[in-house]
């Protein structure tokens, strides 16, 4: 089988270059992008002359060279080895790629070592870490580790385990002289190649400050120094608040809690662990970082290989070979992989014999696999890479754990151990030196994902998992800063400002959200054809291994190993079944963050020890005993004074936190977050009408805010706006508590309940402030007036904040909402005082004058209404302004009622004070109508104002009519005023519009017409002289009686009123008849009056119907022994009124019939002829006779009497119809 051709030519590896080499049909796919390079542009290598002696050092030997980088000294073996954290240095620089795009991050030497496993007998020892889908590979030099262990006593458990594993005493192998000789001549060859004249000048050290190589001669000591202490705390994470703040967390209002350099080498950015990275050896020391894609594997690789120009291609790699030793497969793979990774298309080989240069040879990268004695298949290398990656991804499943991939020298078995688990079984987990770098990397990856502005919520599960795994690795005593920051970021993942919509695409609800990826799942063994991970047949010592490759030969079999557990691209985000659950989760993270901050501030001894399980005593008096509203005014003034002090930049912390320190910044953010969470909880409780609970939560929110105010030097606009929202909600809650006083006991119980979590958060707040600035707003009072006042003060405080912080224009909606609520609460308080005044008025019996208490209540009520009207008018809320004007009108009417004289009715007169207040009421109602403009704005309010205005005019007119101020005004003047007021009342009484109020309007209009008719009737009776005026009054009386009758007929439920009007009309007819002289005129008026009586039939029918229904109900009740009581007023009919009217009706009917009989008899005598009049006379006599008998019978019931009247009216109606030619009129 023919060997496949390797990669073809490639361009020079400039930053960002990518190359797809031309390959044969079976060739592997490889491309490389140089992400970062510190090397200068390639210069041509110096071709050495034949016979050049490489044993002699060049003039520039071992001088620092930017062109060679660390390679010049590293190959000599005198500089430090690759650090055990080299992959972390790269991961920090390219944080965007970690967890998502890249499969492997490692030094190119480690990649080569892994891919040569099936070909090599040498040992392999590597540390493997997983972050998301990315694996970080680092050399784990066991020998060096144990050298350190013998000096420090660390890692003894691993040393013992290792010795058991290989079943022999550990000895450090020493390098042979030949090894050092080969290293030396290679180093000299590279230095000669920079400058061929043998007198190379030293390169100034300042040209590459990034690469600081150690001085030769440090040997292995330098290598050992590359290991950090098992657990060293970076200086930037010192618990001492006075320590250097370098590398502290910059905290902005958003959740930027740790600055992560998204682009490499941004020196101007303050990273979170600046000093710590260097002390932990976490630097990216590679000359170039390359994103290498090998088949479908994406790797971020660090390489220090020197690259030169000068061949047939823009870039070549230089190699030195002993002419007497052929190239073997391992060397060929080495050269091929180095060129592939660095995108170098050609290899230049210099051959020597005993250090004397012989010749140069150029080899294309694609030809390296086909060299004599080093033939290898590129496809097999690809299979090895895929198998190793699948093996590691299947078994390195726990994020944050350190795995150890180990193959003993000369062995065919590869084993994978979980060092974290082994370490936890034996010693403190912090004995693992990888713990800190892994935790920092998890934190940084999460930070980076949080900082992306376009971050989709579907990644929140991944971020949460990263942070939870980071927290698992950290110890609170040693890392309070990262723990606080991670907890804050966890709290930021939950959106508090909007209702959470569960979406199955964004938040899959299956799977365990607390553990990372597949951590909870069992490791499923592969089927036999895919190779087994089972270790049942291994020796007992190997039962600690997570997985085993039984033979390295298996790695060459295509797809021998497949990843059992697919690493999911995103983790499950917890599904919160409601706002409260979400907020509680946020508060749990905030509490953990606060604990971390507080534990790092060493001021505990200065504070009294508090037990978090017992509530903190609050040092303030109950408002109900401390002076009520007056005390409230003082507290409010103090609050506003304190709010004003923010403008001057005052702040203080009781715990002694230094402003600007990480603790200070972090605590501010955590406190603000908790305040927001409590606000949302309060709002949710408010919606559920749990007002006691809502007040408790808003109290906690404001206590958080108080602490924030104590710490913060200057308030951010968004924080002030949030404070306004808190105060506004507090006002709403106090108002609801006032309006639902019946459930006060339940609300008090809710208010006093407190969770342990809330107590602990409060304990943390009390380290900084007394939390009493908002106590005036959040107390649960038992006094209604106090609750309303507190509510009002909350809104006023919110408004004041918007005013003095100039936030009114930036937050118009908030401004409008606050003003609307201020208007509303002032209306509520105004109504409260108005009702109190009305109650005092009804209780006032003995006293004749208006009491001072009443007047004070009027003033308070009026002041509230006036301010409320101003609030609504300032935001152009015409409807609410109209309602408040309407209420002010009602207040004026109450004032008017209070001024009515209390003497006996015979002395009572309509007073000037009553007139004044009624006129004021009318003014306010008219203002309300002007405010609305037209009915379309708000029909219901418009109709209501009109009704109230009509009522006021009607009341005023009625009082003037019933209690005429004759001592002050002439009768004519009073009549004129009454008439005007009644007509205005009619104007605003809408009888035509169909609405629930229409019957009331019709009744009112009918009553007005009736009263006006009565007034003109009375004037006509009492007036002497002016005939023109008498005639006018007669016409008006007749007109208004007619209108009153028509409206009462429409109502169907006012038979008594209808009857009364008709009787007055009969009396009016009688009065007219008295002034008539001719018999014909009198007869005409008489028949007209009788016709009016006939028309009352419908009223009597209604009365009969109601009485019959009542009688039936009584008979039912009597038959029912369980319920024998009846209520006379059940039908709504006033029986006394009916009896009174019936008696008058019988009397007037009797009188009219008698008069008609007399007149008709005298007319008959004169004419002597039989006519219709005689028929009428006969009928009237008959009816009159029946009426006299009925009235004489005292034993008849009311219902029977009405039946008789109806019968007589029916006969009278028939008689009128029969007497077609008779003298008879039908009045209009």
C-alpha angles and dihedrals in degrees: 000000000000117000114244118249118254127232119306132222123328137190123252110286100252119165109287096009115142128193135194103195119217108249142173122263093271096039121121121251114246133167132166134199117193103223095180136003130180094183120108119242112293114271122198113270116243110249106222120227119250114271092026106156109230091188089075113080118238119236092254097047116147092000110136110267128192090201095055096034114190090332094085093062100023093064088054089059094228097109126071118285124246106295119249088238100050093120091054091055089055093043091055091051094048099034091150091068097048117102095007123043105019126070098190136021115192151121112281088238090061092048090052092047091053094048091050094053095107091048100042134070094197121111123264123207120171138160114226125197129178126216110175106309093337123100119205113207122196133169110256104202100202093185092054090044092055092046085058092043092057089055101041105024092235123133092020089140091058092046091054091045091049093049090051089047098055092030096223141089112274116244128177112238116228123222116246124242088245090059093055091044092055091047092052098050091046089054092048091047092055092049091049088050092060092060121009099202092078092234101088114173119234116260114237110255092226092067090076111023089160093071111060106172118190121250113268114261100050088102118171094350088072090052092053091049089063089073114088123220112278088256120006120166112223113241090240089063096054114146091220107097089209093058123105112298092206108135094017120155112271105220121201126178088266122062097278095137102153125023110234120190104231091185120049123255098013095159094181093065120091106225122204097245104030100146092028093060093057094044090050093048091245098146128129098235098169122119089223138012115210132192099218121189111197109183102308095337117103114204134180102211132186117213135180098182111139111238122200137186127222106087128098086285133054092253136033136171120227123224131179118213134184105237091216094057120068120224111260129208094262092054091046092052089047093053094042095049093045091054093044093050093047095040092239112158098197141042122209113203122196114199122207138178114212090339095311113122112240110170147329127240129191118215126181114232090237090058097053095089089056098052117129112268092008104068113152136160116248089204090059090051088052091051091049090052093049093046094049092048092049091047092051096043091049094052108028091071105141116085112224094022122120112229124194119213107198136179118173119227110274092008127122094205121095117197134191121207131186101228093184092060092043091049093050090051092057113020146002110308089230089070085082106092091204093063096086099043091047092049091049091049093049088050094048094049090050090047092051092051091048092051094057105105094207092049110147117224090237088077092057090090090057093047091049092050092049091051095045091050090047090053091050089061097048133084116218093218092055104034110031093146098057092040092052092046094047092049090049090052090049089054090049091058090072114077109223100173096064135042110262113244111202110224119184091210094055100033114030106203096205123086132043111295098194098061126062121257109303098352095120095047123094117251100256112214114233122243117266096260090057094051124262127262091193115123098190093118095047125105116274092255090063096061088096091066118104092208140351136209101209095202131016087219088073090068091069093058109098112251092352089145123041125184106261094194117047107215105232117232092227135020130232115274114213113258110228113207095212146347095280093055091049093049092046090054090051091049092050089057092044090052092052089049092049091049090053092050094045093047090055094052105083099211098098093115092060093057126074110254110255128194107228090211094063121069117251113248109243113222104220138095124254106263093228089067098038105073103283118229094003091058088045090058090055093048090048091051090051091049093051090046089055092047088053090054090066088072088061093051100242119160139156138186122203093201093058099244111167112239108245095026118124090249091055095048094043095048090051091055094044092049092049091049092051090048090055092047092052090047091055090047090051092049091050092049089049091056089051089051091241092139097168091055091044091054091049092053095045088049089056090045091053092045088055088049091050090055090047089053091050092054102036120089095198129014118235115228093242090053091052091049089051090050088053089052091050093050091045091052090046088054090050092051094049089050092051090049089052092050093047101047092145092075095047095124092054091046091050091053091050091047096053096047115102133180123225089244092056091049092052092049089049089050089056091048091051089060087070107031146359090250091219103117092097097036090111090061101045106045117115104232126192093211116093095208091050092050091051091047092050090050090051092047091052091056091044091051091050090049092048090052091052089049103048094039092051091234094131095095096041092050106036093157092053090047092052092046093051093048091047091052092046089053091048097048091046088053090050092049090044091053090046092056091041092054090047090053090049090050092051089049094054091048092051104098110139101034114083099197132065109268124237089239090060092049091050091050091049091051093049092047093046092048091052093048091047093051091045091052090052090050093053094042091052089061095039093246096156096173097055092040088055091051092052091047087051090052090049087053089053090051089054090052090052088051089050092050090050091057096055111117116258098208122108116301092248089068097036118122133174102261128220089239090058090049090048094052094042089052090049089051089051090051092053092048090050089049088052090054091048089050091055093042096195140013094252092069091070115342096192094052092042091053091046093052090047091051092049091048091049089048092051093051090045094049092047092048092046092051091047090049096045097038101029112192092229091156089066106027140039119253092244091052092050092047090051093050092046091049092049093047092048092049091050089049088053090049092059094039105093108203096166104056111091107235139126087268095054096096089051091051091049091049090048092049091047090050091049091051090046092050093046091048090049091049093051090043089053092047090051092052094047099038123098128184120009103086093187091057091046090053091048091051091047091053092046093047091050092046095050092044089054092049092046091052092049093051095044089050089055092054099062091193102071104069094147093053090047090050092049093052091049092050089050088051089052089050088049089053091048090051090052091047091054091062093048121098106187121079091223091055092047092048090051092052091044094053089046090054091047089050089054087053091050088054091059088072092098090056092052090047090055091048091048090050092052093045091049090051090049092048091051091050090051093052089050091050092048091053089050108076093192094062116028100150120099133192117226091205094053091105093045091238119135103221094189090054091048092050092048093049092044092054091050090046093051091047094049092044090050091049094048093047091049092049091048091050091051094048094044092049092052091047091051092052091053097047099031091201129121110240144144087287089065091053089049090048091052092049092046091051090051093048091044090052092050091047092052091050091048094050091046091056103085095179095070118111123233091254091051092049090052090049089054092049092049090050092050092047089052091053091046091051092050091048091053092051092046094051092070094159095037128114102269138132136196110220119221 
